[in-house]
Amino acid sequence: MSNQQLSICIPTYNRFKNLEETLQNISSASKNISFLKEILILDNNENSKAKDIIEKHIPYNSKIKYVQNKKNIGPENNFKRCIELASADYVWMVADDDLLFKDSLNLIESKNFDFDILIVNWSLYNNNFSSLIKEKVLNSYKNTFNNKNEILSTFGSKLSFISSIIFKKKLFDEKINNFYDTFIPYQLSFLALVYSIIDERSKVVFLENPLIMQRGDNDPFLGNNIKNFYNVFSDGIHFFHKQVSQLGYSDSAIKRSFKNSFYYFILRDLINRKVNKDNYEFAFSSSYKNYSHILSLKLILLLIYIIPANLFLFFKTMKKVLK
């Protein structure tokens, strides 16, 4: 039996109702889990609203630890501070609005901490968890990896979700550098961290069973802000794939990850914006600037541009009718 311990870290800012639900969920699920050393909450709020919520739970769970930053240091720096302050062998950051499945911690225990990095699958729900949108966000025919290029090709930029990995803290201590800070303007520092700590010596395990219930449509930074969305998933994703070669990833793995990012984050959003006449020209311009250097994506972008919006609307309507 492994004697390794886990820190669950919850970076939080201004989602007080969600935080209370998440904390209640994790606290209840972890009371009898011996390998969980702490539930560490890093508060980026400059008021006491989160503190008041957390202090109500501390008497009922001694593993809860609370730290309030002296000022709001931004989400990326708060993620880093979570990891720096974690005291266990392994770290798992969990978003302050998501929930664990009932058996999530038992599934982690079943792996006996025989890994350097555990890639965590998750299910996507609507905002109040009343409807399941996608049962498994990540898919892979393999459950163990020792090739970093396979990991980038398979999972790509989906691992920008902060709850998506559990990792040995010492990997962070050894690898964290200015590469992380370079991605702060794009809010993709966690994605940079993930691919920074993976090397050919790493034992990386993928757990197909989802451990996290992700709350959809709950990001105040992205939300309906088109400039923020395309700063992250167009400018930021383009920048990430240019820079990740510095970490020794192959051109073919980078290209495949980049194309998958377009299909996952951009394609549907761009079509919807054309149909709804919602800042489409801005979205198209950003997408074309960052993705058109790959011929297949350039052709898709040009097709989207020339196909009338009414035809896309017809296809969407028929899809709903035929379901």
PDB file of C-alpha atoms in Angstrom:
ATOM      1  CA  MET A   1       0.000   0.000   0.000  1.00  0.00           C
ATOM      2  CA  SER A   2       1.388   3.421  -0.957  1.00  0.00           C
ATOM      3  CA  ASN A   3       2.044   5.946   1.778  1.00  0.00           C
ATOM      4  CA  GLN A   4       1.878   8.870  -0.655  1.00  0.00           C
ATOM      5  CA  GLN A   5      -0.420  11.762   0.181  1.00  0.00           C
ATOM      6  CA  LEU A   6      -2.497  14.165  -1.880  1.00  0.00           C
ATOM      7  CA  SER A   7      -3.253  17.872  -1.590  1.00  0.00           C
ATOM      8  CA  ILE A   8      -6.478  19.036  -3.198  1.00  0.00           C
ATOM      9  CA  CYS A   9      -6.045  22.723  -3.965  1.00  0.00           C
ATOM     10  CA  ILE A  10      -8.969  25.027  -4.728  1.00  0.00           C
ATOM     11  CA  PRO A  11      -8.047  28.441  -6.145  1.00  0.00           C
ATOM     12  CA  THR A  12     -11.064  30.692  -5.732  1.00  0.00           C
ATOM     13  CA  TYR A  13     -12.306  34.093  -6.769  1.00  0.00           C
ATOM     14  CA  ASN A  14     -15.770  35.627  -6.638  1.00  0.00           C
ATOM     15  CA  ARG A  15     -17.871  32.467  -7.076  1.00  0.00           C
ATOM     16  CA  PHE A  16     -19.149  32.215  -3.532  1.00  0.00           C
ATOM     17  CA  LYS A  17     -22.263  30.079  -4.024  1.00  0.00           C
ATOM     18  CA  ASN A  18     -20.351  27.671  -6.276  1.00  0.00           C
ATOM     19  CA  LEU A  19     -17.432  27.550  -3.829  1.00  0.00           C
ATOM     20  CA  GLU A  20     -19.701  26.518  -0.966  1.00  0.00           C
ATOM     21  CA  GLU A  21     -21.172  23.694  -3.052  1.00  0.00           C
ATOM     22  CA  THR A  22     -17.719  22.542  -4.200  1.00  0.00           C
ATOM     23  CA  LEU A  23     -16.267  22.663  -0.690  1.00  0.00           C
ATOM     24  CA  GLN A  24     -19.215  20.741   0.747  1.00  0.00           C
ATOM     25  CA  ASN A  25     -18.860  18.142  -1.985  1.00  0.00           C
ATOM     26  CA  ILE A  26     -15.116  17.604  -1.542  1.00  0.00           C
ATOM     27  CA  SER A  27     -15.231  17.753   2.249  1.00  0.00           C
ATOM     28  CA  SER A  28     -17.981  15.130   2.428  1.00  0.00           C
ATOM     29  CA  ALA A  29     -16.273  12.861  -0.101  1.00  0.00           C
ATOM     30  CA  SER A  30     -12.905  12.990   1.653  1.00  0.00           C
ATOM     31  CA  LYS A  31     -13.599  12.596   5.367  1.00  0.00           C
ATOM     32  CA  ASN A  32     -12.591   8.936   5.489  1.00  0.00           C
ATOM     33  CA  ILE A  33      -9.888   9.119   2.816  1.00  0.00           C
ATOM     34  CA  SER A  34      -6.594   8.634   4.608  1.00  0.00           C
ATOM     35  CA  PHE A  35      -4.308   9.554   1.704  1.00  0.00           C
ATOM     36  CA  LEU A  36      -5.830  13.041   1.421  1.00  0.00           C
ATOM     37  CA  LYS A  37      -3.607  15.301   3.501  1.00  0.00           C
ATOM     38  CA  GLU A  38      -5.336  18.624   2.993  1.00  0.00           C
ATOM     39  CA  ILE A  39      -7.954  20.641   1.176  1.00  0.00           C
ATOM     40  CA  LEU A  40      -6.082  23.878   0.567  1.00  0.00           C
ATOM     41  CA  ILE A  41      -8.099  26.902  -0.500  1.00  0.00           C
ATOM     42  CA  LEU A  42      -6.327  29.933  -1.982  1.00  0.00           C
ATOM     43  CA  ASP A  43      -8.577  32.980  -1.893  1.00  0.00           C
ATOM     44  CA  ASN A  44      -7.993  35.769  -4.420  1.00  0.00           C
ATOM     45  CA  ASN A  45     -10.845  37.907  -3.060  1.00  0.00           C
ATOM     46  CA  GLU A  46      -9.999  41.094  -1.189  1.00  0.00           C
ATOM     47  CA  ASN A  47     -13.146  40.786   0.935  1.00  0.00           C
ATOM     48  CA  SER A  48     -14.197  38.215   3.549  1.00  0.00           C
ATOM     49  CA  LYS A  49     -17.047  36.527   1.658  1.00  0.00           C
ATOM     50  CA  ALA A  50     -15.134  33.353   0.783  1.00  0.00           C
ATOM     51  CA  LYS A  51     -13.470  33.301   4.196  1.00  0.00           C
ATOM     52  CA  ASP A  52     -16.867  33.365   5.927  1.00  0.00           C
ATOM     53  CA  ILE A  53     -18.029  30.376   3.853  1.00  0.00           C
ATOM     54  CA  ILE A  54     -14.886  28.348   4.468  1.00  0.00           C
ATOM     55  CA  GLU A  55     -14.701  29.014   8.202  1.00  0.00           C
ATOM     56  CA  LYS A  56     -18.139  27.418   8.619  1.00  0.00           C
ATOM     57  CA  HIS A  57     -16.733  24.129   7.284  1.00  0.00           C
ATOM     58  CA  ILE A  58     -13.390  24.036   9.109  1.00  0.00           C
ATOM     59  CA  PRO A  59     -14.815  22.745  12.460  1.00  0.00           C
ATOM     60  CA  TYR A  60     -16.237  19.716  10.631  1.00  0.00           C
ATOM     61  CA  ASN A  61     -13.155  18.834   8.605  1.00  0.00           C
ATOM     62  CA  SER A  62      -9.669  19.393  10.006  1.00  0.00           C
ATOM     63  CA  LYS A  63      -8.116  18.889   6.557  1.00  0.00           C
ATOM     64  CA  ILE A  64      -9.436  22.222   5.314  1.00  0.00           C
ATOM     65  CA  LYS A  65      -6.770  24.926   5.214  1.00  0.00           C
ATOM     66  CA  TYR A  66      -7.451  28.495   4.167  1.00  0.00           C
ATOM     67  CA  VAL A  67      -5.059  31.116   2.784  1.00  0.00           C
ATOM     68  CA  GLN A  68      -6.130  34.555   1.634  1.00  0.00           C
ATOM     69  CA  ASN A  69      -3.810  36.474  -0.662  1.00  0.00           C
ATOM     70  CA  LYS A  70      -3.033  40.022   0.472  1.00  0.00           C
ATOM     71  CA  LYS A  71      -4.329  41.218  -2.888  1.00  0.00           C
ATOM     72  CA  ASN A  72      -5.782  39.699  -6.041  1.00  0.00           C
ATOM     73  CA  ILE A  73      -2.761  38.224  -7.839  1.00  0.00           C
ATOM     74  CA  GLY A  74      -4.687  36.991 -10.880  1.00  0.00           C
ATOM     75  CA  PRO A  75      -5.773  33.426 -11.645  1.00  0.00           C
ATOM     76  CA  GLU A  76      -2.504  32.135 -13.116  1.00  0.00           C
ATOM     77  CA  ASN A  77      -0.407  33.320 -10.184  1.00  0.00           C
ATOM     78  CA  ASN A  78      -2.984  31.931  -7.790  1.00  0.00           C
ATOM     79  CA  PHE A  79      -2.669  28.517  -9.465  1.00  0.00           C
ATOM     80  CA  LYS A  80       1.090  28.675  -8.999  1.00  0.00           C
ATOM     81  CA  ARG A  81       0.753  29.714  -5.361  1.00  0.00           C
ATOM     82  CA  CYS A  82      -1.610  26.788  -4.727  1.00  0.00           C
ATOM     83  CA  ILE A  83       1.070  24.363  -5.869  1.00  0.00           C
ATOM     84  CA  GLU A  84       3.845  26.159  -3.991  1.00  0.00           C
ATOM     85  CA  LEU A  85       1.933  25.968  -0.693  1.00  0.00           C
ATOM     86  CA  ALA A  86       0.707  22.377  -1.095  1.00  0.00           C
ATOM     87  CA  SER A  87       2.408  20.127   1.446  1.00  0.00           C
ATOM     88  CA  ALA A  88       1.617  16.629   0.117  1.00  0.00           C
ATOM     89  CA  ASP A  89       3.501  14.464  -2.385  1.00  0.00           C
ATOM     90  CA  TYR A  90       0.855  14.923  -5.084  1.00  0.00           C
ATOM     91  CA  VAL A  91      -1.200  17.950  -6.079  1.00  0.00           C
ATOM     92  CA  TRP A  92      -4.660  18.099  -7.620  1.00  0.00           C
ATOM     93  CA  MET A  93      -6.101  21.514  -8.370  1.00  0.00           C
ATOM     94  CA  VAL A  94      -9.884  21.506  -8.539  1.00  0.00           C
ATOM     95  CA  ALA A  95     -11.825  24.465  -9.910  1.00  0.00           C
ATOM     96  CA  ASP A  96     -13.969  26.269  -7.339  1.00  0.00           C
ATOM     97  CA  ASP A  97     -17.204  25.546  -9.211  1.00  0.00           C
ATOM     98  CA  ASP A  98     -16.811  21.847 -10.068  1.00  0.00           C
ATOM     99  CA  LEU A  99     -17.715  18.677  -8.171  1.00  0.00           C
ATOM    100  CA  LEU A 100     -16.215  15.249  -7.573  1.00  0.00           C
ATOM    101  CA  PHE A 101     -18.127  12.089  -8.368  1.00  0.00           C
ATOM    102  CA  LYS A 102     -18.907   9.977  -5.315  1.00  0.00           C
ATOM    103  CA  ASP A 103     -16.242   7.371  -6.090  1.00  0.00           C
ATOM    104  CA  SER A 104     -13.557   9.724  -7.472  1.00  0.00           C
ATOM    105  CA  LEU A 105     -11.144   9.478  -4.552  1.00  0.00           C
ATOM    106  CA  ASN A 106     -11.544   5.704  -4.377  1.00  0.00           C
ATOM    107  CA  LEU A 107     -10.611   5.468  -8.062  1.00  0.00           C
ATOM    108  CA  ILE A 108      -7.466   7.491  -7.378  1.00  0.00           C
ATOM    109  CA  GLU A 109      -6.628   5.204  -4.469  1.00  0.00           C
ATOM    110  CA  SER A 110      -7.005   2.172  -6.749  1.00  0.00           C
ATOM    111  CA  LYS A 111      -4.027   3.452  -8.760  1.00  0.00           C
ATOM    112  CA  ASN A 112      -1.922   3.253  -5.589  1.00  0.00           C
ATOM    113  CA  PHE A 113      -0.118   6.455  -6.662  1.00  0.00           C
ATOM    114  CA  ASP A 114       1.941   4.407  -9.106  1.00  0.00           C
ATOM    115  CA  PHE A 115       2.312   7.325 -11.497  1.00  0.00           C
ATOM    116  CA  ASP A 116       4.083  10.630 -11.913  1.00  0.00           C
ATOM    117  CA  ILE A 117       1.106  12.242 -13.588  1.00  0.00           C
ATOM    118  CA  LEU A 118      -2.508  11.066 -13.661  1.00  0.00           C
ATOM    119  CA  ILE A 119      -4.584  12.529 -16.490  1.00  0.00           C
ATOM    120  CA  VAL A 120      -8.075  13.020 -15.103  1.00  0.00           C
ATOM    121  CA  ASN A 121     -11.144  12.630 -17.285  1.00  0.00           C
ATOM    122  CA  TRP A 122     -14.239  14.709 -16.650  1.00  0.00           C
ATOM    123  CA  SER A 123     -17.894  15.022 -17.592  1.00  0.00           C
ATOM    124  CA  LEU A 124     -19.334  18.294 -18.847  1.00  0.00           C
ATOM    125  CA  TYR A 125     -22.703  19.458 -17.511  1.00  0.00           C
ATOM    126  CA  ASN A 126     -24.825  22.544 -17.912  1.00  0.00           C
ATOM    127  CA  ASN A 127     -24.526  25.332 -15.377  1.00  0.00           C
ATOM    128  CA  ASN A 128     -26.683  23.807 -12.625  1.00  0.00           C
ATOM    129  CA  PHE A 129     -25.733  20.154 -13.251  1.00  0.00           C
ATOM    130  CA  SER A 130     -29.274  19.309 -14.323  1.00  0.00           C
ATOM    131  CA  SER A 131     -28.207  18.110 -17.767  1.00  0.00           C
ATOM    132  CA  LEU A 132     -25.231  16.071 -18.957  1.00  0.00           C
ATOM    133  CA  ILE A 133     -23.646  17.551 -22.093  1.00  0.00           C
ATOM    134  CA  LYS A 134     -20.725  15.157 -22.599  1.00  0.00           C
ATOM    135  CA  GLU A 135     -20.050  12.079 -20.488  1.00  0.00           C
ATOM    136  CA  LYS A 136     -16.318  11.825 -21.249  1.00  0.00           C
ATOM    137  CA  VAL A 137     -14.430  14.842 -22.538  1.00  0.00           C
ATOM    138  CA  LEU A 138     -11.148  12.959 -23.014  1.00  0.00           C
ATOM    139  CA  ASN A 139     -10.781   9.820 -25.112  1.00  0.00           C
ATOM    140  CA  SER A 140      -7.829   7.491 -25.513  1.00  0.00           C
ATOM    141  CA  TYR A 141      -7.332   3.837 -26.426  1.00  0.00           C
ATOM    142  CA  LYS A 142      -4.297   3.777 -24.109  1.00  0.00           C
ATOM    143  CA  ASN A 143      -4.181   4.146 -20.343  1.00  0.00           C
ATOM    144  CA  THR A 144      -0.411   4.403 -19.861  1.00  0.00           C
ATOM    145  CA  PHE A 145       1.974   6.691 -21.716  1.00  0.00           C
ATOM    146  CA  ASN A 146       5.736   6.998 -21.781  1.00  0.00           C
ATOM    147  CA  ASN A 147       5.936   9.078 -24.946  1.00  0.00           C
ATOM    148  CA  LYS A 148       5.364  12.808 -24.493  1.00  0.00           C
ATOM    149  CA  ASN A 149       4.445  13.307 -28.150  1.00  0.00           C
ATOM    150  CA  GLU A 150       1.617  10.773 -27.844  1.00  0.00           C
ATOM    151  CA  ILE A 151       0.259  12.739 -24.895  1.00  0.00           C
ATOM    152  CA  LEU A 152       0.282  16.034 -26.793  1.00  0.00           C
ATOM    153  CA  SER A 153      -1.249  14.381 -29.877  1.00  0.00           C
ATOM    154  CA  THR A 154      -3.973  12.651 -27.857  1.00  0.00           C
ATOM    155  CA  PHE A 155      -5.019  15.279 -25.310  1.00  0.00           C
ATOM    156  CA  GLY A 156      -3.593  18.535 -26.658  1.00  0.00           C
ATOM    157  CA  SER A 157      -4.929  21.787 -25.294  1.00  0.00           C
ATOM    158  CA  LYS A 158      -7.896  20.184 -23.535  1.00  0.00           C
ATOM    159  CA  LEU A 159      -5.492  19.846 -20.604  1.00  0.00           C
ATOM    160  CA  SER A 160      -5.814  23.607 -20.071  1.00  0.00           C
ATOM    161  CA  PHE A 161      -8.651  22.638 -17.688  1.00  0.00           C
ATOM    162  CA  ILE A 162      -7.043  22.991 -14.252  1.00  0.00           C
ATOM    163  CA  SER A 163      -8.707  19.894 -12.786  1.00  0.00           C
ATOM    164  CA  SER A 164      -7.322  17.678 -15.549  1.00  0.00           C
ATOM    165  CA  ILE A 165      -4.170  16.294 -13.902  1.00  0.00           C
ATOM    166  CA  ILE A 166      -2.845  15.011 -10.589  1.00  0.00           C
ATOM    167  CA  PHE A 167       0.922  15.280 -10.431  1.00  0.00           C
ATOM    168  CA  LYS A 168       3.929  14.871  -8.177  1.00  0.00           C
ATOM    169  CA  LYS A 169       4.732  18.210  -6.596  1.00  0.00           C
ATOM    170  CA  LYS A 170       8.447  17.669  -7.086  1.00  0.00           C
ATOM    171  CA  LEU A 171       7.902  17.813 -10.864  1.00  0.00           C
ATOM    172  CA  PHE A 172       6.634  21.355 -10.445  1.00  0.00           C
ATOM    173  CA  ASP A 173       9.524  22.259  -8.142  1.00  0.00           C
ATOM    174  CA  GLU A 174      12.018  20.926 -10.693  1.00  0.00           C
ATOM    175  CA  LYS A 175      10.485  22.332 -13.876  1.00  0.00           C
ATOM    176  CA  ILE A 176       8.695  25.588 -13.066  1.00  0.00           C
ATOM    177  CA  ASN A 177      10.410  28.525 -14.742  1.00  0.00           C
ATOM    178  CA  ASN A 178       9.693  31.623 -16.813  1.00  0.00           C
ATOM    179  CA  PHE A 179       7.992  29.441 -19.427  1.00  0.00           C
ATOM    180  CA  TYR A 180       4.932  29.386 -17.131  1.00  0.00           C
ATOM    181  CA  ASP A 181       4.826  33.175 -16.793  1.00  0.00           C
ATOM    182  CA  THR A 182       5.059  33.679 -20.569  1.00  0.00           C
ATOM    183  CA  PHE A 183       1.501  32.388 -20.936  1.00  0.00           C
ATOM    184  CA  ILE A 184      -0.144  34.557 -18.262  1.00  0.00           C
ATOM    185  CA  PRO A 185      -1.504  37.094 -20.835  1.00  0.00           C
ATOM    186  CA  TYR A 186      -3.369  34.229 -22.519  1.00  0.00           C
ATOM    187  CA  GLN A 187      -4.501  32.494 -19.305  1.00  0.00           C
ATOM    188  CA  LEU A 188      -2.810  29.324 -20.530  1.00  0.00           C
ATOM    189  CA  SER A 189      -0.083  29.005 -17.895  1.00  0.00           C
ATOM    190  CA  PHE A 190      -1.570  25.788 -16.530  1.00  0.00           C
ATOM    191  CA  LEU A 191      -1.457  24.234 -20.009  1.00  0.00           C
ATOM    192  CA  ALA A 192       2.199  25.266 -20.251  1.00  0.00           C
ATOM    193  CA  LEU A 193       2.824  23.721 -16.820  1.00  0.00           C
ATOM    194  CA  VAL A 194       1.291  20.392 -17.863  1.00  0.00           C
ATOM    195  CA  TYR A 195       3.533  19.979 -20.874  1.00  0.00           C
ATOM    196  CA  SER A 196       6.568  21.350 -19.019  1.00  0.00           C
ATOM    197  CA  ILE A 197       6.524  18.638 -16.350  1.00  0.00           C
ATOM    198  CA  ILE A 198       6.157  15.715 -18.777  1.00  0.00           C
ATOM    199  CA  ASP A 199       9.341  14.107 -20.014  1.00  0.00           C
ATOM    200  CA  GLU A 200      10.380  10.698 -21.349  1.00  0.00           C
ATOM    201  CA  ARG A 201      11.017   9.421 -17.814  1.00  0.00           C
ATOM    202  CA  SER A 202       7.512  10.283 -16.632  1.00  0.00           C
ATOM    203  CA  LYS A 203       4.978   7.563 -15.973  1.00  0.00           C
ATOM    204  CA  VAL A 204       1.749   9.105 -17.197  1.00  0.00           C
ATOM    205  CA  VAL A 205      -1.518   7.283 -16.555  1.00  0.00           C
ATOM    206  CA  PHE A 206      -4.908   8.100 -18.060  1.00  0.00           C
ATOM    207  CA  LEU A 207      -8.002   7.270 -16.030  1.00  0.00           C
ATOM    208  CA  GLU A 208     -10.919   6.875 -18.424  1.00  0.00           C
ATOM    209  CA  ASN A 209     -13.605   7.022 -15.728  1.00  0.00           C
ATOM    210  CA  PRO A 210     -14.483  10.690 -15.130  1.00  0.00           C
ATOM    211  CA  LEU A 211     -13.538  12.043 -11.699  1.00  0.00           C
ATOM    212  CA  ILE A 212     -14.855  15.581 -12.133  1.00  0.00           C
ATOM    213  CA  MET A 213     -18.240  17.083 -12.949  1.00  0.00           C
ATOM    214  CA  GLN A 214     -17.435  20.321 -14.783  1.00  0.00           C
ATOM    215  CA  ARG A 215     -19.955  23.128 -14.533  1.00  0.00           C
ATOM    216  CA  GLY A 216     -20.492  24.577 -17.995  1.00  0.00           C
ATOM    217  CA  ASP A 217     -20.958  28.227 -18.984  1.00  0.00           C
ATOM    218  CA  ASN A 218     -19.450  29.527 -15.779  1.00  0.00           C
ATOM    219  CA  ASP A 219     -16.298  31.388 -16.736  1.00  0.00           C
ATOM    220  CA  PRO A 220     -16.698  35.137 -16.096  1.00  0.00           C
ATOM    221  CA  PHE A 221     -13.500  35.880 -18.027  1.00  0.00           C
ATOM    222  CA  LEU A 222     -14.611  34.114 -21.205  1.00  0.00           C
ATOM    223  CA  GLY A 223     -18.393  34.287 -20.891  1.00  0.00           C
ATOM    224  CA  ASN A 224     -19.788  36.342 -23.741  1.00  0.00           C
ATOM    225  CA  ASN A 225     -16.572  38.337 -24.129  1.00  0.00           C
ATOM    226  CA  ILE A 226     -15.427  37.540 -27.648  1.00  0.00           C
ATOM    227  CA  LYS A 227     -12.087  39.340 -27.262  1.00  0.00           C
ATOM    228  CA  ASN A 228     -11.171  37.275 -24.223  1.00  0.00           C
ATOM    229  CA  PHE A 229     -12.335  34.036 -25.839  1.00  0.00           C
ATOM    230  CA  TYR A 230     -10.268  34.551 -28.977  1.00  0.00           C
ATOM    231  CA  ASN A 231      -7.317  35.871 -26.989  1.00  0.00           C
ATOM    232  CA  VAL A 232      -7.199  32.481 -25.260  1.00  0.00           C
ATOM    233  CA  PHE A 233      -8.294  29.994 -27.925  1.00  0.00           C
ATOM    234  CA  SER A 234      -6.990  31.712 -31.031  1.00  0.00           C
ATOM    235  CA  ASP A 235      -4.019  33.954 -30.134  1.00  0.00           C
ATOM    236  CA  GLY A 236      -3.095  31.952 -27.032  1.00  0.00           C
ATOM    237  CA  ILE A 237      -3.396  28.496 -28.580  1.00  0.00           C
ATOM    238  CA  HIS A 238      -1.360  29.662 -31.580  1.00  0.00           C
ATOM    239  CA  PHE A 239       1.328  31.048 -29.274  1.00  0.00           C
ATOM    240  CA  PHE A 240       1.382  27.868 -27.162  1.00  0.00           C
ATOM    241  CA  HIS A 241       1.947  25.635 -30.170  1.00  0.00           C
ATOM    242  CA  LYS A 242       4.746  27.881 -31.394  1.00  0.00           C
ATOM    243  CA  GLN A 243       6.491  27.786 -28.014  1.00  0.00           C
ATOM    244  CA  VAL A 244       5.983  24.150 -27.008  1.00  0.00           C
ATOM    245  CA  SER A 245       8.679  23.019 -29.437  1.00  0.00           C
ATOM    246  CA  GLN A 246      11.144  24.451 -26.895  1.00  0.00           C
ATOM    247  CA  LEU A 247      10.167  21.540 -24.633  1.00  0.00           C
ATOM    248  CA  GLY A 248      11.214  18.925 -27.190  1.00  0.00           C
ATOM    249  CA  TYR A 249       7.838  18.031 -28.695  1.00  0.00           C
ATOM    250  CA  SER A 250       7.841  16.904 -32.317  1.00  0.00           C
ATOM    251  CA  ASP A 251       6.457  18.972 -35.186  1.00  0.00           C
ATOM    252  CA  SER A 252       3.907  16.260 -36.028  1.00  0.00           C
ATOM    253  CA  ALA A 253       2.564  16.129 -32.461  1.00  0.00           C
ATOM    254  CA  ILE A 254       2.350  19.918 -32.312  1.00  0.00           C
ATOM    255  CA  LYS A 255       0.496  20.072 -35.633  1.00  0.00           C
ATOM    256  CA  ARG A 256      -2.018  17.426 -34.613  1.00  0.00           C
ATOM    257  CA  SER A 257      -2.659  19.130 -31.271  1.00  0.00           C
ATOM    258  CA  PHE A 258      -3.054  22.475 -32.992  1.00  0.00           C
ATOM    259  CA  LYS A 259      -5.599  21.115 -35.475  1.00  0.00           C
ATOM    260  CA  ASN A 260      -7.543  19.397 -32.688  1.00  0.00           C
ATOM    261  CA  SER A 261      -7.651  22.720 -30.811  1.00  0.00           C
ATOM    262  CA  PHE A 262      -9.283  24.348 -33.824  1.00  0.00           C
ATOM    263  CA  TYR A 263     -11.953  21.641 -34.079  1.00  0.00           C
ATOM    264  CA  TYR A 264     -12.638  21.650 -30.331  1.00  0.00           C
ATOM    265  CA  PHE A 265     -12.610  25.373 -29.483  1.00  0.00           C
ATOM    266  CA  ILE A 266     -13.045  27.388 -32.677  1.00  0.00           C
ATOM    267  CA  LEU A 267     -15.065  25.614 -35.367  1.00  0.00           C
ATOM    268  CA  ARG A 268     -18.490  25.496 -33.719  1.00  0.00           C
ATOM    269  CA  ASP A 269     -18.112  28.936 -32.148  1.00  0.00           C
ATOM    270  CA  LEU A 270     -17.244  30.485 -35.500  1.00  0.00           C
ATOM    271  CA  ILE A 271     -20.216  28.896 -37.292  1.00  0.00           C
ATOM    272  CA  ASN A 272     -22.602  29.917 -34.498  1.00  0.00           C
ATOM    273  CA  ARG A 273     -21.346  33.497 -34.679  1.00  0.00           C
ATOM    274  CA  LYS A 274     -21.973  33.565 -38.431  1.00  0.00           C
ATOM    275  CA  VAL A 275     -25.499  32.196 -38.031  1.00  0.00           C
ATOM    276  CA  ASN A 276     -26.310  34.561 -35.148  1.00  0.00           C
ATOM    277  CA  LYS A 277     -24.486  37.580 -36.646  1.00  0.00           C
ATOM    278  CA  ASP A 278     -22.569  37.854 -33.381  1.00  0.00           C
ATOM    279  CA  ASN A 279     -19.169  39.516 -33.935  1.00  0.00           C
ATOM    280  CA  TYR A 280     -18.498  37.087 -36.749  1.00  0.00           C
ATOM    281  CA  GLU A 281     -16.039  39.298 -38.643  1.00  0.00           C
ATOM    282  CA  PHE A 282     -13.825  39.676 -35.573  1.00  0.00           C
ATOM    283  CA  ALA A 283     -13.940  35.930 -34.871  1.00  0.00           C
ATOM    284  CA  PHE A 284     -13.162  35.045 -38.483  1.00  0.00           C
ATOM    285  CA  SER A 285     -10.290  37.526 -38.681  1.00  0.00           C
ATOM    286  CA  SER A 286      -8.686  36.139 -35.511  1.00  0.00           C
ATOM    287  CA  SER A 287      -9.184  32.522 -36.599  1.00  0.00           C
ATOM    288  CA  TYR A 288      -7.800  33.131 -40.073  1.00  0.00           C
ATOM    289  CA  LYS A 289      -4.762  34.971 -38.694  1.00  0.00           C
ATOM    290  CA  ASN A 290      -3.851  32.159 -36.312  1.00  0.00           C
ATOM    291  CA  TYR A 291      -4.997  28.941 -38.014  1.00  0.00           C
ATOM    292  CA  SER A 292      -4.788  29.467 -41.781  1.00  0.00           C
ATOM    293  CA  HIS A 293      -1.109  28.492 -42.070  1.00  0.00           C
ATOM    294  CA  ILE A 294      -2.334  24.867 -42.029  1.00  0.00           C
ATOM    295  CA  LEU A 295      -3.861  24.205 -45.444  1.00  0.00           C
ATOM    296  CA  SER A 296      -6.740  21.972 -44.300  1.00  0.00           C
ATOM    297  CA  LEU A 297      -7.814  24.546 -41.693  1.00  0.00           C
ATOM    298  CA  LYS A 298      -7.466  27.380 -44.207  1.00  0.00           C
ATOM    299  CA  LEU A 299      -9.847  25.572 -46.570  1.00  0.00           C
ATOM    300  CA  ILE A 300     -12.361  25.024 -43.758  1.00  0.00           C
ATOM    301  CA  LEU A 301     -12.185  28.701 -42.808  1.00  0.00           C
ATOM    302  CA  LEU A 302     -12.715  29.785 -46.403  1.00  0.00           C
ATOM    303  CA  LEU A 303     -15.705  27.439 -46.745  1.00  0.00           C
ATOM    304  CA  ILE A 304     -17.236  28.907 -43.585  1.00  0.00           C
ATOM    305  CA  TYR A 305     -16.699  32.357 -45.040  1.00  0.00           C
ATOM    306  CA  ILE A 306     -18.373  31.681 -48.407  1.00  0.00           C
ATOM    307  CA  ILE A 307     -21.240  29.416 -47.291  1.00  0.00           C
ATOM    308  CA  PRO A 308     -24.356  31.529 -46.582  1.00  0.00           C
ATOM    309  CA  ALA A 309     -25.419  31.728 -42.938  1.00  0.00           C
ATOM    310  CA  ASN A 310     -28.916  30.509 -43.882  1.00  0.00           C
ATOM    311  CA  LEU A 311     -27.459  27.235 -45.141  1.00  0.00           C
ATOM    312  CA  PHE A 312     -25.693  26.633 -41.820  1.00  0.00           C
ATOM    313  CA  LEU A 313     -28.959  27.409 -40.062  1.00  0.00           C
ATOM    314  CA  PHE A 314     -30.763  24.883 -42.274  1.00  0.00           C
ATOM    315  CA  PHE A 315     -28.202  22.168 -41.423  1.00  0.00           C
ATOM    316  CA  LYS A 316     -28.564  22.900 -37.699  1.00  0.00           C
ATOM    317  CA  THR A 317     -32.351  22.738 -37.916  1.00  0.00           C
ATOM    318  CA  MET A 318     -32.271  19.436 -39.814  1.00  0.00           C
ATOM    319  CA  LYS A 319     -29.872  17.970 -37.283  1.00  0.00           C
ATOM    320  CA  LYS A 320     -32.333  18.741 -34.480  1.00  0.00           C
ATOM    321  CA  VAL A 321     -35.271  17.325 -36.475  1.00  0.00           C
ATOM    322  CA  LEU A 322     -33.455  14.074 -37.247  1.00  0.00           C
ATOM    323  CA  LYS A 323     -32.406  13.408 -33.660  1.00  0.00           C
TER     324      LYS A 323
END
